Short mmCIF file of C-alpha atoms in Angstrom, two decimals:
data_model
loop_
_atom_site.label_atom_id
_atom_site.label_comp_id
_atom_site.label_asym_id
_atom_site.label_seq_id
_atom_site.Cartn_x
_atom_site.Cartn_y
_atom_site.Cartn_z
CA MET W 1 9.52 -38.56 -26.30
CA ARG W 2 12.44 -41.21 -25.97
CA ASP W 3 12.82 -40.76 -29.72
CA ARG W 4 12.84 -37.11 -29.58
CA LEU W 5 15.28 -37.12 -26.85
CA ALA W 6 17.72 -39.42 -28.75
CA GLU W 7 17.53 -37.52 -31.71
CA LEU W 8 18.39 -34.19 -30.08
CA LEU W 9 21.25 -35.91 -27.96
CA GLY W 10 22.56 -38.29 -30.65
CA ALA W 11 22.81 -41.18 -28.22
CA GLY W 12 20.55 -43.94 -27.16
CA VAL W 13 17.96 -43.49 -24.55
CA ALA W 14 17.52 -46.46 -22.14
CA SER W 15 14.56 -45.11 -20.05
CA VAL W 16 12.48 -42.00 -19.23
CA SER W 17 10.57 -41.55 -15.92
CA ASP W 18 8.10 -38.65 -15.44
CA LEU W 19 8.67 -36.19 -12.34
CA GLY W 20 5.45 -33.98 -12.81
CA SER W 21 4.90 -30.72 -14.40
CA SER W 22 5.66 -26.98 -13.88
CA HIS W 23 4.15 -24.13 -15.56
CA SER W 24 4.02 -24.96 -19.36
CA TRP W 25 6.20 -27.92 -19.29
CA THR W 26 6.72 -31.47 -18.11
CA LEU W 27 9.74 -32.69 -16.22
CA HIS W 28 11.69 -35.89 -16.70
CA ARG W 29 14.68 -37.90 -15.63
CA ALA W 30 16.19 -39.89 -18.39
CA SER W 31 18.96 -42.70 -18.43
CA LEU W 32 21.12 -42.87 -21.32
CA ALA W 33 22.64 -45.97 -23.06
CA ASP W 34 26.12 -44.50 -22.42
CA GLY W 35 25.42 -44.58 -18.69
CA ARG W 36 24.56 -40.85 -18.17
CA GLU W 37 21.52 -39.73 -16.52
CA VAL W 38 19.93 -36.25 -17.38
CA PHE W 39 17.12 -34.07 -16.51
CA VAL W 40 14.47 -33.06 -18.85
CA LYS W 41 12.24 -30.19 -19.62
CA ALA W 42 9.66 -30.80 -22.28
CA ALA W 43 6.86 -28.98 -24.16
CA SER W 44 5.07 -28.74 -27.34
CA ASP W 45 6.57 -25.38 -28.09
CA GLN W 46 8.54 -23.45 -25.54
CA ALA W 47 11.30 -22.02 -27.87
CA GLY W 48 11.70 -18.71 -26.19
CA VAL W 49 11.65 -19.96 -22.64
CA PHE W 50 13.85 -23.00 -23.36
CA ALA W 51 16.40 -20.79 -25.40
CA ALA W 52 16.39 -18.05 -22.62
CA GLU W 53 17.23 -20.49 -19.96
CA ALA W 54 19.92 -22.15 -21.85
CA ALA W 55 21.47 -18.79 -22.91
CA GLY W 56 21.24 -17.71 -19.13
CA LEU W 57 23.10 -20.68 -17.83
CA ARG W 58 25.93 -20.47 -20.34
CA TRP W 59 26.28 -16.71 -19.87
CA LEU W 60 26.22 -17.16 -16.13
CA GLY W 61 28.98 -19.76 -16.53
CA GLU W 62 31.13 -17.05 -18.31
CA ALA W 63 31.53 -15.51 -15.23
CA GLY W 64 34.69 -17.35 -14.42
CA PRO W 65 36.01 -20.54 -13.10
CA GLY W 66 33.85 -22.30 -10.32
CA THR W 67 30.66 -20.62 -11.50
CA PRO W 68 27.79 -22.39 -9.55
CA VAL W 69 25.79 -23.43 -12.56
CA PRO W 70 25.52 -26.70 -14.33
CA ASP W 71 26.38 -27.28 -18.09
CA VAL W 72 23.82 -27.19 -20.76
CA VAL W 73 23.59 -30.66 -22.18
CA ALA W 74 21.32 -29.67 -25.11
CA ALA W 75 18.20 -27.45 -25.97
CA ASP W 76 16.16 -26.98 -28.87
CA ASP W 77 12.33 -25.48 -29.27
CA ARG W 78 10.73 -28.40 -27.20
CA MET W 79 13.53 -29.62 -24.82
CA LEU W 80 16.08 -28.40 -22.36
CA VAL W 81 18.54 -31.12 -20.99
CA LEU W 82 20.57 -30.54 -18.12
CA PRO W 83 22.90 -33.20 -16.33
CA TRP W 84 21.20 -35.13 -13.53
CA LEU W 85 22.14 -33.46 -10.18
CA PRO W 86 21.58 -35.82 -7.26
CA SER W 87 19.91 -33.79 -4.31
CA VAL W 88 21.63 -33.76 -0.92
CA SER W 89 20.84 -32.14 2.31
CA PRO W 90 22.56 -28.72 2.48
CA SER W 91 25.40 -28.52 4.87
CA ARG W 92 26.93 -25.53 6.59
CA GLU W 93 30.03 -26.20 4.62
CA ALA W 94 28.31 -26.23 1.30
CA ALA W 95 26.32 -23.00 2.14
CA GLU W 96 29.65 -21.32 2.94
CA ARG W 97 31.06 -22.27 -0.43
CA PHE W 98 27.89 -21.21 -2.00
CA GLY W 99 28.10 -17.56 -0.66
CA ARG W 100 31.78 -17.25 -1.95
CA GLU W 101 30.89 -18.49 -5.26
CA LEU W 102 27.71 -16.55 -5.47
CA ALA W 103 29.91 -13.62 -4.69
CA ALA W 104 32.18 -14.64 -7.37
CA LEU W 105 29.47 -15.02 -9.73
CA HIS W 106 28.42 -11.55 -9.14
CA THR W 107 31.69 -9.80 -9.23
CA GLY W 108 33.33 -11.63 -11.96
CA ASN W 109 33.41 -10.65 -15.60
CA ARG W 110 30.86 -8.05 -15.19
CA PRO W 111 28.49 -7.20 -18.19
CA ASP W 112 28.54 -3.93 -19.84
CA ALA W 113 24.79 -3.02 -19.20
CA TYR W 114 21.60 -3.93 -17.32
CA GLY W 115 19.46 -6.45 -19.28
CA ALA W 116 20.65 -9.08 -21.65
CA PRO W 117 20.97 -9.94 -25.23
CA TRP W 118 18.15 -12.12 -25.36
CA ASP W 119 14.49 -12.04 -24.84
CA GLY W 120 13.91 -12.91 -21.08
CA PHE W 121 11.33 -15.05 -19.12
CA ILE W 122 10.63 -15.57 -15.49
CA ALA W 123 8.50 -18.88 -15.24
CA ASP W 124 6.62 -18.54 -18.68
CA LEU W 125 6.02 -14.87 -18.36
CA PRO W 126 8.04 -12.38 -20.63
CA LEU W 127 10.75 -10.29 -19.35
CA ASP W 128 12.13 -7.11 -20.90
CA ASN W 129 15.78 -7.52 -21.35
CA THR W 130 16.53 -4.55 -23.35
CA PRO W 131 20.24 -3.73 -22.66
CA ASP W 132 20.38 -0.29 -20.87
CA GLY W 133 23.53 1.49 -20.07
CA ARG W 134 21.77 3.92 -17.63
CA GLY W 135 21.90 3.17 -13.79
CA TRP W 136 19.97 0.27 -12.30
CA PRO W 137 17.20 2.40 -10.45
CA ARG W 138 15.52 3.46 -13.77
CA TRP W 139 16.08 0.21 -15.38
CA TYR W 140 14.48 -1.54 -12.69
CA ALA W 141 11.63 0.58 -12.52
CA GLU W 142 11.04 0.87 -16.10
CA ARG W 143 11.72 -3.02 -16.98
CA ARG W 144 10.94 -4.68 -14.08
CA LEU W 145 8.34 -2.93 -11.77
CA GLU W 146 6.08 -0.89 -14.40
CA PRO W 147 5.31 -3.59 -16.89
CA PHE W 148 4.42 -6.21 -14.04
CA LEU W 149 2.33 -3.55 -12.25
CA ARG W 150 0.50 -2.93 -15.61
CA LEU W 151 -0.19 -6.75 -15.74
CA VAL W 152 -1.70 -6.96 -12.17
CA ALA W 153 -3.14 -3.72 -11.70
CA ARG W 154 -6.71 -4.85 -12.12
CA HIS W 155 -6.19 -7.33 -9.49
CA LEU W 156 -5.01 -4.88 -6.82
CA PRO W 157 -6.65 -2.21 -4.50
CA SER W 158 -6.14 1.30 -6.14
CA GLY W 159 -4.06 2.05 -2.90
CA ASP W 160 -1.49 -0.78 -3.43
CA VAL W 161 -1.05 0.48 -6.94
CA ARG W 162 -0.21 3.86 -5.87
CA LEU W 163 2.49 2.49 -3.40
CA VAL W 164 4.31 0.87 -6.04
CA GLU W 165 3.98 3.93 -8.25
CA ARG W 166 5.37 6.11 -5.27
CA VAL W 167 8.41 3.62 -5.11
CA MET W 168 8.93 3.85 -8.81
CA ALA W 169 8.85 7.87 -8.52
CA ASP W 170 11.48 7.77 -5.84
CA ILE W 171 13.45 4.92 -7.13
CA GLU W 172 16.68 7.18 -7.30
CA GLU W 173 16.66 7.92 -3.67
CA LEU W 174 15.66 4.34 -2.37
CA ALA W 175 18.20 2.36 -4.27
CA GLY W 176 21.06 2.82 -2.52
CA PRO W 177 24.69 3.57 -3.84
CA PRO W 178 25.40 2.91 -7.38
CA GLU W 179 26.43 -0.62 -8.24
CA PRO W 180 28.05 -1.69 -11.66
CA PRO W 181 25.78 -4.44 -13.31
CA SER W 182 26.56 -7.93 -12.24
CA ARG W 183 25.53 -11.45 -13.73
CA ILE W 184 22.49 -12.28 -11.45
CA HIS W 185 20.25 -15.42 -11.57
CA GLY W 186 17.15 -13.36 -11.42
CA ASP W 187 14.74 -15.78 -9.72
CA LEU W 188 16.81 -17.12 -6.71
CA TRP W 189 14.12 -18.66 -4.68
CA SER W 190 15.38 -21.82 -2.74
CA GLY W 191 13.67 -24.07 -5.33
CA ASN W 192 16.15 -22.90 -7.82
CA VAL W 193 19.17 -23.76 -5.68
CA ARG W 194 20.11 -27.53 -6.13
CA TRP W 195 22.17 -28.80 -3.22
CA THR W 196 24.27 -31.39 -4.64
CA ASP W 197 27.75 -33.06 -4.04
CA GLY W 198 29.16 -30.62 -1.49
CA ARG W 199 28.05 -27.46 -3.11
CA ALA W 200 24.90 -25.67 -4.43
CA LEU W 201 24.05 -25.04 -8.12
CA LEU W 202 21.90 -22.60 -9.75
CA ILE W 203 19.10 -23.92 -11.99
CA ASP W 204 16.09 -22.20 -13.66
CA PRO W 205 17.37 -18.79 -14.28
CA ALA W 206 15.93 -15.54 -15.23
CA ALA W 207 19.58 -14.37 -15.94
CA HIS W 208 20.40 -10.84 -16.98
CA GLY W 209 22.72 -8.04 -15.81
CA GLY W 210 21.23 -6.79 -12.74
CA HIS W 211 21.75 -5.37 -9.04
CA ARG W 212 23.47 -8.11 -7.03
CA GLU W 213 21.38 -7.44 -4.21
CA THR W 214 18.28 -8.69 -6.22
CA ASP W 215 19.56 -12.23 -5.94
CA LEU W 216 19.96 -11.98 -2.10
CA ALA W 217 16.59 -10.58 -1.62
CA MET W 218 14.97 -13.14 -3.65
CA MET W 219 16.91 -15.86 -1.44
CA SER W 220 15.39 -14.17 1.55
CA LEU W 221 11.81 -13.98 0.26
CA PHE W 222 10.72 -17.55 0.65
CA GLY W 223 13.65 -18.91 2.65
CA THR W 224 16.77 -20.74 1.89
CA PRO W 225 18.73 -23.37 3.96
CA HIS W 226 21.55 -21.72 5.96
CA LEU W 227 20.80 -18.35 4.61
CA GLU W 228 22.75 -16.22 7.11
CA THR W 229 25.84 -18.67 6.63
CA VAL W 230 25.38 -17.93 2.92
CA LEU W 231 25.17 -14.34 3.38
CA ALA W 232 28.20 -14.09 5.87
CA ALA W 233 30.50 -15.81 3.59
CA TYR W 234 29.37 -13.78 0.41
CA ASP W 235 29.75 -10.63 2.38
CA GLU W 236 33.03 -11.58 3.61
CA ALA W 237 34.36 -12.48 -0.04
CA GLU W 238 32.56 -9.18 -1.60
CA PRO W 239 31.39 -6.92 1.08
CA LEU W 240 27.83 -5.35 0.44
CA ALA W 241 27.02 -1.70 0.19
CA ASP W 242 26.03 -0.35 3.70
CA GLY W 243 22.20 -0.67 4.42
CA TRP W 244 21.57 -3.48 1.83
CA ARG W 245 19.24 -5.30 4.18
CA SER W 246 16.96 -2.14 4.49
CA ARG W 247 16.86 -2.37 0.65
CA VAL W 248 15.74 -6.06 0.60
CA PRO W 249 11.89 -5.14 0.19
CA LEU W 250 12.69 -3.07 -2.83
CA HIS W 251 14.44 -5.89 -4.78
CA GLN W 252 11.55 -8.13 -3.66
CA LEU W 253 8.68 -5.98 -5.24
CA HIS W 254 9.39 -7.45 -8.59
CA PRO W 255 9.13 -10.98 -7.68
CA LEU W 256 6.02 -10.29 -5.73
CA LEU W 257 4.48 -8.76 -8.71
CA VAL W 258 5.40 -11.84 -10.60
CA HIS W 259 3.62 -13.95 -7.83
CA VAL W 260 0.65 -11.79 -7.98
CA ALA W 261 0.36 -12.43 -11.83
CA LEU W 262 1.09 -16.22 -11.62
CA PHE W 263 -0.78 -17.13 -8.45
CA GLY W 264 -3.28 -14.43 -7.61
CA GLY W 265 -4.75 -12.47 -4.50
CA SER W 266 -2.57 -14.42 -1.79
CA TYR W 267 0.47 -12.32 -2.80
CA ARG W 268 -1.24 -8.77 -2.38
CA ALA W 269 -0.51 -8.25 1.22
CA PRO W 270 3.23 -9.28 0.89
CA LEU W 271 3.29 -6.90 -1.92
CA ALA W 272 1.80 -3.91 -0.20
CA ASP W 273 3.94 -4.54 3.01
CA ALA W 274 7.34 -4.58 0.53
CA ALA W 275 6.19 -1.26 -1.04
CA ARG W 276 5.51 0.35 2.52
CA ALA W 277 9.01 -1.22 3.87
CA THR W 278 10.77 0.25 0.88
CA LEU W 279 9.14 3.70 1.31
CA ARG W 280 10.01 3.78 5.28
#
């Protein structure tokens, strides 16, 4: 692996340490001969996944100055290399900054359509990123909810399947006021927020043009440090539409379907609860 990394970077590699694995790839920290440290994802062949992640990070970075994403050092079909980001405890000040920077990411240099010009992945599951100039509700129902409901339907009680189908049927009435597309992270759970050097940076995106409430809902799904501080700073910088909190369960349906696909039955009850809350 050291030789492969050196070839990709065009630089000497002093050492590589293993950090475990995630999904279909292994994780590493490497020290380079020039003194830099980098984070490496490696796999025998994850060309689509690594290409999508690298494209997503670069695309999010095009939102404007101060976008909270790291640079991509290098990527190919077997490795993705990012700067090493030292981890620190999240502070209230960093959370406020994160809220403002996330709001700027979502509202700066907006894309022309929902979706993205590359094949998407969330973890190692494919995402249909086909760009679509229609409104967000139908795009979300057709590109996010319906494909994953098909994928997991055999693992769900028929009543739970019907709940999600009712959400898709009524999506226009449930989605709230129209919003233009935003550059969103797409998988913004707390593990993909790296607190480092007085700010938070976003890693492991499933980036695409989407609805900005989706990122906020994902942050709420599994908990994020200083979440209310982040949200308050966000709403002050770029006010959210009335009733956005009531729509959190709608935006959580897709990640919950993903978790049923990845991890099984333990996520059935939260999925059904989110669908019922959406319909209420």
